[in-house]
Amino acid sequence: MASIEKKLGEWVSHGVISHDVSMRIQEYERDQPKNAWIFYSFIILGVAILALGVISLIAANWDKIPPFVRLGSNFIFLGAVGVGSVFFWQTNREIYFESSLLLFMLLCLGSIGLIAQVYHLHGETYKAILLWTAITLGLPFVSKRIVVPLFWVGALLTGLLFCGSPIKTQHFSLSLESIFILEPLLCAALAIATALWPGSLHLSRAFQAWSLITGVCALILMRALSPSAILDVYFLVDILAGLTAMLVWLLSPYKRLQKTFLSIALVCFAFPNHLRFFDISSFLFELLYTFSNVFYFTAMAFFFASLPSRRLFQTFVFFAGLQFFVFYVFVSGGLQATGISLIFASILILGLAVLWHRYRERLFVRAKEWLP
Amino acid sequence: MSYSRSHIILVVVFPILALMGLAGYHQILKESGREVAFAIKGYDPRDLLSGHYLTFQVDYKTSQPCAGNGESFLCVGTSQFSKELPQNCTTFIRGSCNAGTFKAGIERFYIPETHQHKLEDALRDKESKILVSVSSNGTAQIKDLLIDGRSWKDF
């Protein structure tokens, strides 16, 4: 509000608008509903701290209290939070409903910890996390905001990340790195699949968000692997990328051009693994890897421009520009590599900055035309 | 699709029932299994306590380490490992073998924070055992920690 008042004062002093108009604008803005994200953030923070507090109390292992009483009180508390969730849903208090749902979800994890403590269970952590996500599967579906689904998908990915490590067959073994690289594709496929289920909009968005986050992290990780280290599940990356592309073309609601952008991004994501089969110098490997990543980020940037999502477009354009600098860091050797990478980086960054400044409005207008 | 009240109730009730079922399963396992006591050894006195639980090695009194990796069975009577379900063995423990070490999920005992140092000293200096309940399908679960033949609570 303060910035609007400042602007209005400036416009009035320069004679752009009259004082009367300025007063009416201020009045109108005052009546507009305020964005509740700060309030919501504090509520979520409070709930998370409350859940941590309860879990810490459980962890203190009160030997003076018999196990039955500890378990009983836990279930009564869990039930009370559950009843609260239903009550807030019925009375249509969205923020309280979401907060109690999040608290309920975190308390379910605390309950698993308490059961492990009472019965001295010694299992792998990922099993507890997967059990937690399995029993709370319904929560992200009924959630009215994205926080609970984000937590849930994050937990699922963490569980999957560690559960695959012990998988070893005659033909392949799953390493932590391999699962990490598979997760963005899995998220992308699940984002499309869950979008088909009416009433799972936020779950689908949570998968989308995690697909982007883990995608960027996976590209960084893949680059950090030695050029000679062939990923043990490269064929799974191809299969999953192909499956996701199929889902994009057959089931997603996007326009043809948007589907093309996503398909290019998928190809660019899977491509670097195939480079490892060729006997090429590490300089050429890094150069091809860089171009592949640039195409990936550019395709995603254009996809976001078509949605239209300015922030994601700008973020992915920034990532695309960053690739040549990353190339320089990885090659960091002779003057030849330094020179080429810095020239490319500067051309790309300057070019994108000029194009963005000149054509951003035209791009978003054109992008809207791509949509039905 | 908007969800109905019964959907919300179902979504909330299911985890509670699942967790109660899990607790109930372990309670039944604890009550109904055959009791066996095993001596325990600490890895290292400095690392005995990790957080608020004790971690230890169980001394199964076997003459040879378990071979191979993956699921293994230990016949309590004969103290022999096998990769297949043991025949003619009244009490056996199902676990996994990894680099010669047999693990059956009974290598951890949760203790109250306040008793940390007392139990650490006791485990180092006195004879310690775990009392285990073993079900007919080989699942083992700790019932108690015994120090000099007494429950840790009475120690």
Short mmCIF file of C-alpha atoms in Angstrom, two decimals:
data_model
loop_
_atom_site.label_atom_id
_atom_site.label_comp_id
_atom_site.label_asym_id
_atom_site.label_seq_id
_atom_site.Cartn_x
_atom_site.Cartn_y
_atom_site.Cartn_z
CA MET A 1 0.00 0.00 0.00
CA ALA A 2 2.84 2.34 0.89
CA SER A 3 4.35 2.01 -2.59
CA ILE A 4 1.00 2.83 -4.23
CA GLU A 5 0.64 5.94 -2.06
CA LYS A 6 4.13 7.02 -3.06
CA LYS A 7 3.38 6.49 -6.75
CA LEU A 8 0.03 8.29 -6.50
CA GLY A 9 1.70 11.24 -4.76
CA GLU A 10 4.24 11.36 -7.61
CA TRP A 11 1.53 11.22 -10.30
CA VAL A 12 -0.53 13.95 -8.58
CA SER A 13 2.52 16.22 -8.26
CA HIS A 14 3.31 15.74 -11.97
CA GLY A 15 -0.31 16.40 -12.95
CA VAL A 16 -0.83 12.88 -14.39
CA ILE A 17 -3.93 12.32 -12.25
CA SER A 18 -6.03 14.63 -10.11
CA HIS A 19 -6.03 14.60 -6.32
CA ASP A 20 -9.62 13.34 -6.40
CA VAL A 21 -8.69 10.35 -8.58
CA SER A 22 -5.76 9.63 -6.28
CA MET A 23 -8.08 9.55 -3.25
CA ARG A 24 -10.50 7.22 -5.03
CA ILE A 25 -7.71 4.82 -6.00
CA GLN A 26 -6.47 4.75 -2.41
CA GLU A 27 -9.98 4.07 -1.14
CA TYR A 28 -10.42 1.26 -3.65
CA GLU A 29 -7.09 -0.34 -2.73
CA ARG A 30 -7.90 -0.14 0.98
CA ASP A 31 -11.07 -2.18 0.44
CA GLN A 32 -9.30 -4.93 -1.48
CA PRO A 33 -8.76 -8.21 0.43
CA LYS A 34 -5.18 -8.38 1.65
CA ASN A 35 -2.95 -11.23 0.62
CA ALA A 36 -2.90 -13.63 3.57
CA TRP A 37 0.39 -15.31 2.71
CA ILE A 38 2.28 -13.80 5.65
CA PHE A 39 -0.40 -14.95 8.07
CA TYR A 40 -0.47 -18.34 6.38
CA SER A 41 3.32 -18.67 6.53
CA PHE A 42 3.33 -17.94 10.26
CA ILE A 43 0.54 -20.44 10.85
CA ILE A 44 2.47 -23.12 8.93
CA LEU A 45 5.67 -22.27 10.79
CA GLY A 46 3.81 -22.47 14.11
CA VAL A 47 2.27 -25.82 13.19
CA ALA A 48 5.62 -27.25 12.12
CA ILE A 49 7.24 -26.11 15.39
CA LEU A 50 4.32 -27.50 17.41
CA ALA A 51 4.69 -30.87 15.66
CA LEU A 52 8.44 -30.84 16.29
CA GLY A 53 7.75 -30.07 19.95
CA VAL A 54 5.37 -33.01 20.26
CA ILE A 55 7.84 -35.31 18.49
CA SER A 56 10.62 -34.15 20.86
CA LEU A 57 8.41 -34.87 23.86
CA ILE A 58 7.81 -38.36 22.48
CA ALA A 59 11.53 -38.80 21.89
CA ALA A 60 12.26 -37.91 25.51
CA ASN A 61 10.96 -41.41 26.31
CA TRP A 62 9.04 -40.90 29.52
CA ASP A 63 9.84 -44.11 31.35
CA LYS A 64 7.59 -43.13 34.27
CA ILE A 65 4.59 -43.25 31.94
CA PRO A 66 3.59 -46.78 30.89
CA PRO A 67 3.80 -47.48 27.14
CA PHE A 68 0.04 -48.04 26.89
CA VAL A 69 -0.66 -44.60 28.31
CA ARG A 70 1.89 -43.01 25.96
CA LEU A 71 0.40 -44.74 22.93
CA GLY A 72 -3.15 -44.04 24.09
CA SER A 73 -2.51 -40.32 24.65
CA ASN A 74 -0.82 -40.13 21.27
CA PHE A 75 -3.82 -41.64 19.50
CA ILE A 76 -6.24 -39.41 21.42
CA PHE A 77 -4.23 -36.34 20.40
CA LEU A 78 -4.01 -37.54 16.81
CA GLY A 79 -7.77 -38.17 16.82
CA ALA A 80 -8.45 -34.69 18.25
CA VAL A 81 -6.37 -33.05 15.49
CA GLY A 82 -8.22 -35.21 12.96
CA VAL A 83 -11.60 -34.10 14.35
CA GLY A 84 -10.34 -30.51 14.22
CA SER A 85 -9.47 -30.95 10.53
CA VAL A 86 -12.96 -32.23 9.75
CA PHE A 87 -14.50 -29.37 11.76
CA PHE A 88 -12.46 -26.71 9.94
CA TRP A 89 -13.32 -28.30 6.61
CA GLN A 90 -17.03 -28.21 7.46
CA THR A 91 -16.91 -24.61 8.64
CA ASN A 92 -14.92 -23.70 5.52
CA ARG A 93 -11.97 -22.19 7.39
CA GLU A 94 -9.39 -22.93 4.77
CA ILE A 95 -6.20 -21.84 6.53
CA TYR A 96 -7.09 -23.63 9.77
CA PHE A 97 -8.07 -26.72 7.80
CA GLU A 98 -4.72 -26.76 6.01
CA SER A 99 -2.79 -26.14 9.20
CA SER A 100 -4.55 -28.92 11.09
CA LEU A 101 -4.05 -31.24 8.11
CA LEU A 102 -0.32 -30.48 8.14
CA LEU A 103 -0.15 -30.98 11.90
CA PHE A 104 -2.03 -34.27 11.53
CA MET A 105 0.40 -35.42 8.86
CA LEU A 106 3.47 -34.55 10.95
CA LEU A 107 1.95 -36.19 14.02
CA CYS A 108 1.47 -39.39 12.03
CA LEU A 109 5.25 -39.43 11.55
CA GLY A 110 5.70 -38.78 15.26
CA SER A 111 3.36 -41.71 16.00
CA ILE A 112 5.49 -44.03 13.86
CA GLY A 113 8.49 -42.88 15.91
CA LEU A 114 6.63 -43.53 19.15
CA ILE A 115 5.62 -47.05 18.07
CA ALA A 116 9.25 -47.74 17.11
CA GLN A 117 10.33 -46.50 20.51
CA VAL A 118 7.78 -48.45 22.55
CA TYR A 119 8.47 -51.72 20.71
CA HIS A 120 12.21 -51.08 20.16
CA LEU A 121 11.93 -51.43 16.40
CA HIS A 122 15.05 -51.03 14.37
CA GLY A 123 14.16 -50.48 10.76
CA GLU A 124 15.54 -48.38 7.94
CA THR A 125 14.48 -44.73 8.03
CA TYR A 126 13.20 -44.87 4.45
CA LYS A 127 10.75 -47.61 5.43
CA ALA A 128 9.27 -45.36 8.11
CA ILE A 129 9.03 -42.49 5.61
CA LEU A 130 7.37 -44.66 2.97
CA LEU A 131 4.95 -46.04 5.55
CA TRP A 132 4.17 -42.47 6.54
CA THR A 133 3.47 -41.42 2.94
CA ALA A 134 1.40 -44.56 2.34
CA ILE A 135 -0.94 -44.04 5.28
CA THR A 136 -1.29 -40.30 4.64
CA LEU A 137 -1.83 -40.66 0.88
CA GLY A 138 -5.33 -39.21 1.13
CA LEU A 139 -4.24 -35.94 2.75
CA PRO A 140 -2.67 -34.24 -0.32
CA PHE A 141 -5.79 -35.08 -2.32
CA VAL A 142 -8.21 -33.30 0.03
CA SER A 143 -5.81 -30.43 0.72
CA LYS A 144 -7.03 -27.04 -0.49
CA ARG A 145 -3.57 -25.49 -0.77
CA ILE A 146 -0.17 -26.64 -1.92
CA VAL A 147 1.75 -26.89 1.39
CA VAL A 148 0.51 -30.34 2.48
CA PRO A 149 1.05 -31.84 -1.02
CA LEU A 150 4.53 -30.27 -1.16
CA PHE A 151 5.45 -31.87 2.17
CA TRP A 152 3.95 -35.19 1.13
CA VAL A 153 5.69 -35.36 -2.27
CA GLY A 154 8.97 -34.29 -0.64
CA ALA A 155 8.65 -37.12 1.87
CA LEU A 156 7.81 -39.60 -0.89
CA LEU A 157 10.86 -38.58 -2.91
CA THR A 158 13.11 -38.86 0.15
CA GLY A 159 11.78 -42.34 0.88
CA LEU A 160 12.18 -43.45 -2.73
CA LEU A 161 15.68 -42.00 -2.90
CA PHE A 162 16.90 -44.29 -0.13
CA CYS A 163 14.72 -47.31 -0.80
CA GLY A 164 16.22 -48.04 -4.19
CA SER A 165 19.82 -48.20 -3.00
CA PRO A 166 19.67 -51.82 -1.82
CA ILE A 167 18.06 -52.94 -5.11
CA LYS A 168 20.56 -55.04 -7.00
CA THR A 169 19.74 -57.45 -9.80
CA GLN A 170 21.84 -59.40 -12.23
CA HIS A 171 21.44 -56.71 -14.88
CA PHE A 172 21.58 -53.49 -12.96
CA SER A 173 21.79 -51.92 -9.54
CA LEU A 174 20.18 -48.74 -8.37
CA SER A 175 22.53 -46.25 -6.83
CA LEU A 176 21.48 -43.16 -4.92
CA GLU A 177 22.61 -40.96 -7.84
CA SER A 178 20.57 -42.99 -10.32
CA ILE A 179 17.37 -42.64 -8.33
CA PHE A 180 18.05 -38.94 -7.91
CA ILE A 181 18.24 -38.58 -11.68
CA LEU A 182 15.07 -40.63 -12.18
CA GLU A 183 13.03 -38.65 -9.65
CA PRO A 184 12.37 -35.51 -11.79
CA LEU A 185 11.02 -37.69 -14.59
CA LEU A 186 8.91 -39.67 -12.15
CA CYS A 187 7.54 -36.41 -10.73
CA ALA A 188 6.78 -35.06 -14.22
CA ALA A 189 4.94 -38.27 -15.16
CA LEU A 190 2.99 -38.24 -11.89
CA ALA A 191 2.18 -34.53 -12.31
CA ILE A 192 0.43 -35.33 -15.59
CA ALA A 193 -1.17 -38.51 -14.27
CA THR A 194 -2.54 -36.89 -11.10
CA ALA A 195 -3.86 -33.91 -13.07
CA LEU A 196 -6.31 -36.34 -14.68
CA TRP A 197 -7.88 -37.04 -11.31
CA PRO A 198 -10.42 -34.32 -10.60
CA GLY A 199 -9.73 -32.79 -7.20
CA SER A 200 -6.00 -33.38 -7.13
CA LEU A 201 -4.92 -30.05 -8.58
CA HIS A 202 -2.57 -29.20 -5.71
CA LEU A 203 -1.01 -32.65 -5.69
CA SER A 204 -0.33 -32.30 -9.40
CA ARG A 205 1.21 -28.86 -8.82
CA ALA A 206 3.35 -30.24 -6.01
CA PHE A 207 4.67 -32.92 -8.37
CA GLN A 208 5.34 -30.20 -10.98
CA ALA A 209 7.23 -28.10 -8.45
CA TRP A 210 9.33 -31.05 -7.27
CA SER A 211 9.95 -32.07 -10.88
CA LEU A 212 11.51 -28.66 -11.55
CA ILE A 213 13.50 -28.56 -8.30
CA THR A 214 14.85 -32.10 -8.60
CA GLY A 215 15.36 -31.63 -12.36
CA VAL A 216 17.77 -28.74 -11.83
CA CYS A 217 19.53 -30.64 -9.02
CA ALA A 218 19.77 -33.80 -11.18
CA LEU A 219 21.39 -31.87 -14.03
CA ILE A 220 23.97 -30.50 -11.61
CA LEU A 221 24.59 -34.00 -10.22
CA MET A 222 24.88 -35.60 -13.67
CA ARG A 223 27.44 -33.01 -14.62
CA ALA A 224 29.46 -33.70 -11.48
CA LEU A 225 29.79 -37.38 -12.45
CA SER A 226 32.92 -38.25 -14.36
CA PRO A 227 32.48 -38.35 -18.18
CA SER A 228 33.50 -42.02 -18.16
CA ALA A 229 30.99 -42.97 -15.45
CA ILE A 230 28.09 -44.48 -17.38
CA LEU A 231 24.92 -44.21 -15.38
CA ASP A 232 23.82 -47.70 -14.36
CA VAL A 233 20.19 -46.94 -15.16
CA TYR A 234 20.58 -44.86 -18.32
CA PHE A 235 17.97 -47.06 -20.02
CA LEU A 236 15.51 -46.36 -17.19
CA VAL A 237 16.06 -42.63 -17.74
CA ASP A 238 15.25 -43.14 -21.44
CA ILE A 239 12.20 -45.28 -20.70
CA LEU A 240 10.84 -42.85 -18.12
CA ALA A 241 11.55 -39.84 -20.37
CA GLY A 242 9.75 -41.61 -23.22
CA LEU A 243 6.81 -42.50 -20.99
CA THR A 244 6.57 -38.92 -19.75
CA ALA A 245 6.68 -37.60 -23.33
CA MET A 246 3.89 -40.02 -24.21
CA LEU A 247 1.81 -38.79 -21.28
CA VAL A 248 2.49 -35.19 -22.33
CA TRP A 249 1.25 -35.83 -25.88
CA LEU A 250 -1.67 -38.09 -25.05
CA LEU A 251 -3.04 -36.86 -21.75
CA SER A 252 -1.86 -33.35 -20.97
CA PRO A 253 -4.13 -30.41 -21.78
CA TYR A 254 -1.32 -28.37 -23.39
CA LYS A 255 -1.26 -27.02 -26.95
CA ARG A 256 0.88 -28.65 -29.63
CA LEU A 257 3.72 -26.12 -29.35
CA GLN A 258 3.80 -26.41 -25.56
CA LYS A 259 4.00 -30.19 -25.87
CA THR A 260 6.88 -29.74 -28.31
CA PHE A 261 8.77 -27.57 -25.80
CA LEU A 262 8.28 -30.19 -23.08
CA SER A 263 9.40 -32.98 -25.40
CA ILE A 264 12.56 -31.07 -26.34
CA ALA A 265 13.26 -30.57 -22.63
CA LEU A 266 12.82 -34.31 -21.99
CA VAL A 267 15.17 -35.24 -24.82
CA CYS A 268 17.76 -32.75 -23.56
CA PHE A 269 17.43 -34.17 -20.05
CA ALA A 270 18.11 -37.75 -21.16
CA PHE A 271 20.70 -36.89 -23.84
CA PRO A 272 23.82 -36.30 -21.67
CA ASN A 273 23.83 -39.93 -20.45
CA HIS A 274 24.37 -41.11 -24.03
CA LEU A 275 27.42 -38.89 -24.44
CA ARG A 276 29.25 -41.18 -22.03
CA PHE A 277 29.18 -44.03 -24.58
CA PHE A 278 31.33 -42.12 -27.06
CA ASP A 279 35.03 -41.79 -26.81
CA ILE A 280 35.22 -38.00 -26.73
CA SER A 281 37.50 -35.62 -24.93
CA SER A 282 36.30 -34.16 -21.67
CA PHE A 283 36.32 -30.68 -23.28
CA LEU A 284 33.92 -31.82 -26.01
CA PHE A 285 31.85 -33.68 -23.41
CA GLU A 286 31.48 -30.52 -21.32
CA LEU A 287 30.70 -28.41 -24.40
CA LEU A 288 27.97 -30.79 -25.63
CA TYR A 289 26.64 -31.12 -22.10
CA THR A 290 26.48 -27.34 -21.84
CA PHE A 291 24.54 -26.98 -25.10
CA SER A 292 22.20 -29.77 -24.06
CA ASN A 293 21.47 -27.98 -20.79
CA VAL A 294 21.02 -24.65 -22.54
CA PHE A 295 18.45 -26.23 -24.85
CA TYR A 296 16.74 -27.84 -21.86
CA PHE A 297 16.45 -24.58 -19.93
CA THR A 298 15.47 -22.59 -23.03
CA ALA A 299 12.73 -25.08 -23.97
CA MET A 300 11.39 -24.94 -20.41
CA ALA A 301 11.61 -21.13 -20.42
CA PHE A 302 9.51 -20.94 -23.60
CA PHE A 303 7.07 -23.42 -22.10
CA PHE A 304 6.65 -21.19 -19.05
CA ALA A 305 6.32 -18.11 -21.25
CA SER A 306 3.40 -19.81 -22.97
CA LEU A 307 1.57 -20.58 -19.71
CA PRO A 308 2.22 -17.60 -19.07
CA SER A 309 4.45 -17.62 -16.00
CA ARG A 310 6.88 -14.71 -16.04
CA ARG A 311 8.79 -15.67 -12.91
CA LEU A 312 9.54 -19.21 -14.05
CA PHE A 313 10.37 -17.94 -17.53
CA GLN A 314 12.91 -15.51 -16.07
CA THR A 315 14.33 -18.16 -13.73
CA PHE A 316 14.88 -20.65 -16.54
CA VAL A 317 16.36 -18.00 -18.85
CA PHE A 318 18.77 -17.19 -16.02
CA PHE A 319 19.68 -20.88 -15.68
CA ALA A 320 20.26 -21.12 -19.44
CA GLY A 321 22.63 -18.14 -19.28
CA LEU A 322 24.42 -19.64 -16.32
CA GLN A 323 25.36 -22.80 -18.21
CA PHE A 324 28.37 -21.34 -19.98
CA PHE A 325 29.73 -20.00 -16.74
CA VAL A 326 29.29 -23.50 -15.25
CA PHE A 327 31.09 -24.85 -18.32
CA TYR A 328 34.01 -22.60 -17.52
CA VAL A 329 34.09 -23.80 -13.91
CA PHE A 330 34.11 -27.46 -14.96
CA VAL A 331 36.67 -27.16 -17.72
CA SER A 332 38.77 -24.60 -15.83
CA GLY A 333 41.95 -25.38 -17.61
CA GLY A 334 43.68 -23.69 -20.49
CA LEU A 335 43.04 -20.25 -21.86
CA GLN A 336 41.25 -21.78 -24.85
CA ALA A 337 38.41 -23.17 -22.69
CA THR A 338 38.25 -20.06 -20.56
CA GLY A 339 38.08 -17.82 -23.60
CA ILE A 340 35.42 -19.82 -25.46
CA SER A 341 33.19 -20.32 -22.44
CA LEU A 342 33.35 -16.73 -21.26
CA ILE A 343 32.67 -15.39 -24.79
CA PHE A 344 29.68 -17.72 -25.16
CA ALA A 345 28.41 -16.83 -21.70
CA SER A 346 28.70 -13.11 -22.33
CA ILE A 347 27.04 -13.32 -25.79
CA LEU A 348 24.20 -15.38 -24.39
CA ILE A 349 23.66 -13.21 -21.32
CA LEU A 350 23.90 -9.92 -23.27
CA GLY A 351 21.73 -11.27 -26.09
CA LEU A 352 19.07 -12.56 -23.73
CA ALA A 353 19.10 -9.33 -21.71
CA VAL A 354 18.61 -7.19 -24.85
CA LEU A 355 15.98 -9.52 -26.31
CA TRP A 356 14.19 -9.69 -23.01
CA HIS A 357 14.16 -5.91 -22.62
CA ARG A 358 12.94 -5.33 -26.18
CA TYR A 359 10.55 -8.16 -26.80
CA ARG A 360 9.21 -9.33 -23.44
CA GLU A 361 5.73 -7.83 -23.94
CA ARG A 362 5.54 -9.14 -27.49
CA LEU A 363 6.65 -12.58 -26.29
CA PHE A 364 3.93 -12.82 -23.69
CA VAL A 365 1.27 -11.54 -26.12
CA ARG A 366 2.44 -14.14 -28.66
CA ALA A 367 2.56 -16.78 -25.96
CA LYS A 368 -1.08 -16.14 -25.11
CA GLU A 369 -1.97 -16.80 -28.75
CA TRP A 370 -0.54 -20.30 -28.40
CA LEU A 371 -3.21 -21.07 -25.85
CA PRO A 372 -6.76 -21.96 -26.90
CA MET B 1 -14.18 -32.69 -7.88
CA SER B 2 -15.15 -31.49 -4.45
CA TYR B 3 -14.76 -33.92 -1.62
CA SER B 4 -17.60 -34.81 0.73
CA ARG B 5 -17.50 -34.94 4.53
CA SER B 6 -17.19 -38.72 4.46
CA HIS B 7 -14.10 -38.42 2.21
CA ILE B 8 -12.42 -36.12 4.72
CA ILE B 9 -13.34 -38.42 7.63
CA LEU B 10 -11.99 -41.44 5.74
CA VAL B 11 -8.73 -39.65 4.94
CA VAL B 12 -8.26 -38.77 8.62
CA VAL B 13 -9.45 -42.06 10.13
CA PHE B 14 -7.37 -44.33 7.88
CA PRO B 15 -3.92 -43.26 9.19
CA ILE B 16 -5.12 -43.55 12.80
CA LEU B 17 -6.45 -47.06 12.21
CA ALA B 18 -3.29 -48.05 10.34
CA LEU B 19 -1.08 -46.80 13.17
CA MET B 20 -3.24 -48.50 15.80
CA GLY B 21 -3.01 -51.70 13.75
CA LEU B 22 0.77 -51.39 13.63
CA ALA B 23 0.99 -50.90 17.39
CA GLY B 24 -1.44 -53.78 17.95
CA TYR B 25 0.57 -56.09 15.68
CA HIS B 26 3.77 -55.44 17.62
CA GLN B 27 1.98 -55.81 20.94
CA ILE B 28 0.63 -59.23 19.88
CA LEU B 29 4.08 -60.18 18.63
CA LYS B 30 5.58 -59.18 21.95
CA GLU B 31 3.02 -61.10 23.99
CA SER B 32 2.67 -64.25 21.93
CA GLY B 33 6.22 -65.07 20.87
CA ARG B 34 8.66 -67.49 22.41
CA GLU B 35 11.06 -65.80 24.84
CA VAL B 36 14.78 -66.07 24.17
CA ALA B 37 17.65 -64.18 25.79
CA PHE B 38 20.80 -63.17 23.91
CA ALA B 39 23.94 -61.61 25.23
CA ILE B 40 24.82 -58.26 23.70
CA LYS B 41 28.08 -56.51 22.98
CA GLY B 42 28.62 -52.83 22.40
CA TYR B 43 30.37 -51.60 19.31
CA ASP B 44 32.38 -49.00 21.09
CA PRO B 45 31.72 -47.41 24.48
CA ARG B 46 31.86 -43.95 22.94
CA ASP B 47 29.26 -44.80 20.32
CA LEU B 48 27.01 -46.93 22.47
CA LEU B 49 24.44 -44.25 22.74
CA SER B 50 23.26 -42.59 19.63
CA GLY B 51 20.57 -40.16 20.57
CA HIS B 52 18.37 -41.92 23.06
CA TYR B 53 18.84 -45.48 22.08
CA LEU B 54 21.47 -48.10 22.61
CA THR B 55 22.91 -49.82 19.61
CA PHE B 56 24.67 -53.12 20.08
CA GLN B 57 25.72 -56.37 18.48
CA VAL B 58 23.76 -59.45 19.45
CA ASP B 59 25.86 -62.45 20.37
CA TYR B 60 24.02 -65.39 18.76
CA LYS B 61 26.76 -67.81 19.88
CA THR B 62 27.27 -69.04 16.36
CA SER B 63 30.48 -70.75 15.35
CA GLN B 64 30.58 -69.23 11.86
CA PRO B 65 29.48 -65.87 10.47
CA CYS B 66 26.46 -65.89 8.15
CA ALA B 67 27.38 -66.34 4.52
CA GLY B 68 26.32 -64.25 1.55
CA ASN B 69 23.94 -61.31 1.50
CA GLY B 70 20.19 -61.02 1.79
CA GLU B 71 17.58 -62.89 3.80
CA SER B 72 18.90 -65.45 6.27
CA PHE B 73 17.54 -67.55 9.10
CA LEU B 74 19.09 -68.43 12.42
CA CYS B 75 18.00 -71.57 14.22
CA VAL B 76 18.18 -70.63 17.92
CA GLY B 77 18.59 -74.22 19.11
CA THR B 78 21.51 -75.16 16.87
CA SER B 79 22.91 -71.63 16.37
CA GLN B 80 23.22 -72.34 12.66
CA PHE B 81 22.50 -69.92 9.83
CA SER B 82 20.67 -70.97 6.69
CA LYS B 83 19.48 -69.25 3.54
CA GLU B 84 16.31 -71.37 3.46
CA LEU B 85 13.57 -71.64 6.06
CA PRO B 86 15.09 -74.06 8.62
CA GLN B 87 13.46 -77.45 8.90
CA ASN B 88 13.08 -79.24 12.25
CA CYS B 89 13.82 -76.06 14.16
CA THR B 90 11.31 -74.98 16.79
CA THR B 91 12.56 -71.42 17.19
CA PHE B 92 14.22 -69.55 14.37
CA ILE B 93 14.87 -65.87 13.72
CA ARG B 94 14.37 -64.25 10.34
CA GLY B 95 16.89 -61.57 9.46
CA SER B 96 19.34 -60.43 6.85
CA CYS B 97 22.97 -61.14 6.33
CA ASN B 98 25.32 -58.39 5.27
CA ALA B 99 29.09 -58.88 5.08
CA GLY B 100 29.02 -61.68 7.64
CA THR B 101 26.80 -59.83 10.10
CA PHE B 102 23.32 -61.12 10.88
CA LYS B 103 20.72 -58.46 11.66
CA ALA B 104 17.19 -59.17 12.80
CA GLY B 105 16.03 -55.66 13.72
CA ILE B 106 16.79 -56.19 17.39
CA GLU B 107 19.98 -54.18 17.54
CA ARG B 108 18.47 -51.09 19.07
CA PHE B 109 16.98 -50.39 22.47
CA TYR B 110 15.32 -47.07 23.22
CA ILE B 111 16.07 -45.62 26.64
CA PRO B 112 15.09 -42.46 28.50
CA GLU B 113 17.54 -39.60 28.12
CA THR B 114 18.03 -39.36 31.90
CA HIS B 115 19.44 -42.91 32.18
CA GLN B 116 21.98 -42.49 29.39
CA HIS B 117 25.22 -42.52 31.41
CA LYS B 118 24.10 -45.11 33.94
CA LEU B 119 23.17 -47.58 31.21
CA GLU B 120 26.29 -46.87 29.20
CA ASP B 121 28.44 -47.75 32.23
CA ALA B 122 26.36 -50.82 33.00
CA LEU B 123 26.64 -52.14 29.47
CA ARG B 124 30.38 -51.77 29.59
CA ASP B 125 30.97 -53.35 32.98
CA LYS B 126 28.19 -55.86 33.59
CA GLU B 127 26.68 -58.82 31.82
CA SER B 128 23.97 -57.53 29.52
CA LYS B 129 21.31 -59.41 27.61
CA ILE B 130 18.24 -58.64 25.60
CA LEU B 131 15.05 -60.55 26.15
CA VAL B 132 13.52 -61.24 22.77
CA SER B 133 10.11 -62.49 21.75
CA VAL B 134 10.27 -64.65 18.63
CA SER B 135 7.08 -65.39 16.70
CA SER B 136 6.38 -68.61 14.82
CA ASN B 137 7.29 -66.94 11.49
CA GLY B 138 10.68 -65.87 12.83
CA THR B 139 10.02 -62.21 13.56
CA ALA B 140 11.99 -61.14 16.62
CA GLN B 141 11.14 -58.26 18.88
CA ILE B 142 12.89 -56.95 21.97
CA LYS B 143 10.94 -57.27 25.21
CA ASP B 144 13.48 -56.05 27.72
CA LEU B 145 17.08 -55.22 28.40
CA LEU B 146 18.58 -57.30 31.19
CA ILE B 147 21.61 -56.18 33.18
CA ASP B 148 23.00 -58.82 35.52
CA GLY B 149 19.78 -60.76 34.99
CA ARG B 150 17.51 -57.88 36.05
CA SER B 151 15.37 -55.60 33.92
CA TRP B 152 17.09 -52.27 33.25
CA LYS B 153 14.17 -50.54 34.98
CA ASP B 154 15.01 -52.28 38.28
CA PHE B 155 18.70 -51.79 37.90
#
